[in-house]
CSV table of C-alpha atoms in Angstrom, one decimal:
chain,number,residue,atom,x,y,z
A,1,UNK,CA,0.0,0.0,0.0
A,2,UNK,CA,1.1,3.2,-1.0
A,3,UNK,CA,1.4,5.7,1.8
A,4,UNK,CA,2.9,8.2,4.2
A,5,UNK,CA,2.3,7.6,8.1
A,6,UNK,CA,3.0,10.4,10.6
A,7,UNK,CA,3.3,10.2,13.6
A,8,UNK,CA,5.3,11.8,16.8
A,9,UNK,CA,2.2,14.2,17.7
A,10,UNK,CA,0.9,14.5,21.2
A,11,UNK,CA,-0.1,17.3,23.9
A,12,UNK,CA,3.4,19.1,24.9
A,13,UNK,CA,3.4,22.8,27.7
A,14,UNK,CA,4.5,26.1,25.6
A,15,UNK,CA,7.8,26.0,25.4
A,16,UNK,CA,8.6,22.7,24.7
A,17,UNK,CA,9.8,20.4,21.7
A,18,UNK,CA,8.5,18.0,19.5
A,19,UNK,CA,9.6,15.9,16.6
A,20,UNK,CA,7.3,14.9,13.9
A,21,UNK,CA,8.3,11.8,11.3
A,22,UNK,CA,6.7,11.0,8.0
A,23,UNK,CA,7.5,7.6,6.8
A,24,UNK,CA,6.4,6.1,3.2
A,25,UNK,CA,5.8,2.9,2.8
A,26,UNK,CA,5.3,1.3,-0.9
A,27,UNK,CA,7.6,3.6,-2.7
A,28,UNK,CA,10.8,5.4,-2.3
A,29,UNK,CA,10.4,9.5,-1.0
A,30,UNK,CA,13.8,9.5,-3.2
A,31,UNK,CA,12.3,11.3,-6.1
A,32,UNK,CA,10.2,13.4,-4.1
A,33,UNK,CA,9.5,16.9,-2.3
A,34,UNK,CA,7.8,16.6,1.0
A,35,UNK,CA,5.9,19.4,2.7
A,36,UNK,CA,4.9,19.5,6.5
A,37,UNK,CA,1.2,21.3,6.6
A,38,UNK,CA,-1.3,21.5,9.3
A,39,UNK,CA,-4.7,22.9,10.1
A,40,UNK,CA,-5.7,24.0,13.2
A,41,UNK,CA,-9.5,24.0,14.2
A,42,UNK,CA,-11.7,26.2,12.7
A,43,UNK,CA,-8.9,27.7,10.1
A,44,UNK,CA,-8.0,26.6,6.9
A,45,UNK,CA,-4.7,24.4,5.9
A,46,UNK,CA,-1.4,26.2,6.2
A,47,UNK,CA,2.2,25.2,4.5
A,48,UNK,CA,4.7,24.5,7.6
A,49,UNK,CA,7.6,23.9,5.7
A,50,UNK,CA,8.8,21.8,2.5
A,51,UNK,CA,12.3,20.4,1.6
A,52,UNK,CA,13.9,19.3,-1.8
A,53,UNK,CA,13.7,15.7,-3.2
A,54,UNK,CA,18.2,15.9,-2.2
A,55,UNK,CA,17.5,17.9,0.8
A,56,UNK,CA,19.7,21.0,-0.4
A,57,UNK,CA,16.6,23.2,-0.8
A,58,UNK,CA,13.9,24.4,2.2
A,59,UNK,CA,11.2,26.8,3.2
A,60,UNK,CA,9.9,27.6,5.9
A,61,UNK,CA,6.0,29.6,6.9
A,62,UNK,CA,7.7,32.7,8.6
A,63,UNK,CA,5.3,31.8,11.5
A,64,UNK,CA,7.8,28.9,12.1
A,65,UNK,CA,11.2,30.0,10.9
A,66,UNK,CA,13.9,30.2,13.5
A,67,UNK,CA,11.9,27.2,15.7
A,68,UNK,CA,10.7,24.6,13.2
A,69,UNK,CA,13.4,22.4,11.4
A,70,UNK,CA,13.0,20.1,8.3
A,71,UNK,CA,15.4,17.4,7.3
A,72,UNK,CA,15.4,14.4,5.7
A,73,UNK,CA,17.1,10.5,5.9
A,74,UNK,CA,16.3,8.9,2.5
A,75,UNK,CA,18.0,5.5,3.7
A,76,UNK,CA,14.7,5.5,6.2
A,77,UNK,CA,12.4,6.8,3.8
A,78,UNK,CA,11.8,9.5,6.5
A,79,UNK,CA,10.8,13.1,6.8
A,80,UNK,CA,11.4,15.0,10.1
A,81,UNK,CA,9.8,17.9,11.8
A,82,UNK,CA,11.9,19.8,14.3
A,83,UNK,CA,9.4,21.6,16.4
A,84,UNK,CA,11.1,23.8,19.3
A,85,UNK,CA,9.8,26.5,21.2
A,86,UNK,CA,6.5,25.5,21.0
A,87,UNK,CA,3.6,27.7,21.4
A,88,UNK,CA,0.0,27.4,21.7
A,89,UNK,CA,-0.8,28.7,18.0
A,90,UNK,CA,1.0,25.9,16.6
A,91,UNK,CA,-1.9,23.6,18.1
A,92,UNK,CA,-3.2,21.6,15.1
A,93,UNK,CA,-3.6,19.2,13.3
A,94,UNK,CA,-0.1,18.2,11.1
A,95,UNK,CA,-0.1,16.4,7.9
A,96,UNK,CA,3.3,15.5,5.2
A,97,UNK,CA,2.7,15.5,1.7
A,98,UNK,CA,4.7,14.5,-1.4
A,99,UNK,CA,5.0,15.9,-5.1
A,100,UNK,CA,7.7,14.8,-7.4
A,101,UNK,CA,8.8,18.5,-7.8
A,102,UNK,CA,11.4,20.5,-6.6
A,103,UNK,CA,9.7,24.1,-7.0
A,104,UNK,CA,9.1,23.6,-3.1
A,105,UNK,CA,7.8,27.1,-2.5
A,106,UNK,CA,5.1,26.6,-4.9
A,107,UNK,CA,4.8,22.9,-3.4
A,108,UNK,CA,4.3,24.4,0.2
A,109,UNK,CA,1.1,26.7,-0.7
A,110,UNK,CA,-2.3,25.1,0.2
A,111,UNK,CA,-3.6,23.7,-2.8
A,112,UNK,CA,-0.4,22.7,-4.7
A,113,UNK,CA,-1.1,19.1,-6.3
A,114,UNK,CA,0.4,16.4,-4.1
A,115,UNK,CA,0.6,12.4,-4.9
A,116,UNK,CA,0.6,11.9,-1.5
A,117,UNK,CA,-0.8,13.0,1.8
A,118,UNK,CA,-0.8,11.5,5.4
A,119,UNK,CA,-3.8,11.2,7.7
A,120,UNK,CA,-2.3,13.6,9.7
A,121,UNK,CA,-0.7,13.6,13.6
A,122,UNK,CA,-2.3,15.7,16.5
A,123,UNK,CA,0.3,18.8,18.1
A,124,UNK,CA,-1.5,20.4,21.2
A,125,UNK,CA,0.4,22.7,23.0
A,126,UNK,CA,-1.1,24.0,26.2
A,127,UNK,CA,-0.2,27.9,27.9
């Protein structure tokens, strides 16, 4: 079955860190760009951060930048999410997605055509 699994998600205080994985199973994540998005209740989907099919290339949602850190390991088939200095408005719902692209700051606006998306991990972060 061809899919990508996050997981790493769970209820952490302000302040805190967390990391998120996205794992594919079924096909290699070689080839592809993968983006970190998330939607928090009530508010529309928002582009985290997406990195470059090598890893060379990223970008970052300035809401993030300085805290948030994407990386990948293509020998595990595995996407990271550094999340550090948490805080409550990053409470939501976080999904990965992949595209066979490399134009990852088109890739990381809602909407962008993906091949693939997860079903998502849950980040709370309490004040």
């Amino acid at each position: 079955q061809l899919q990508l699994v996050e997981s790493g998600g769970g209820l952490v205080q302000s302040g805190g860190s967390l990391r998120l994985s996205c794992a594919a199973s079924g096909f290699t994540l070689d080839y592809y760009a993968v983006g970190w998005f998330r939607q928090a209740p009530g508010k529309g989907r928002e582009g985290v951060s997406c990195i470059s099919s090598s890893g060379g290339s990223t970008n970052y949602a300035d809401s993030v930048k300085g805290r948030f850190t994407i990386s990948r390991d293509n020998a595990k088939n595995t996407v990271f999410l550094q999340m550090n200095s948490l805080k409550p408005e990053d409470t939501a719902i976080y999904y990965c997605a992949a595209a066979p692209t490399d134009t990852i700051q088109a890739m990381c606006v809602p909407g962008y055509v993906m091949d693939y998306w997860g079903k998502g991990t849950l980040v709370t972060v309490s004040s």
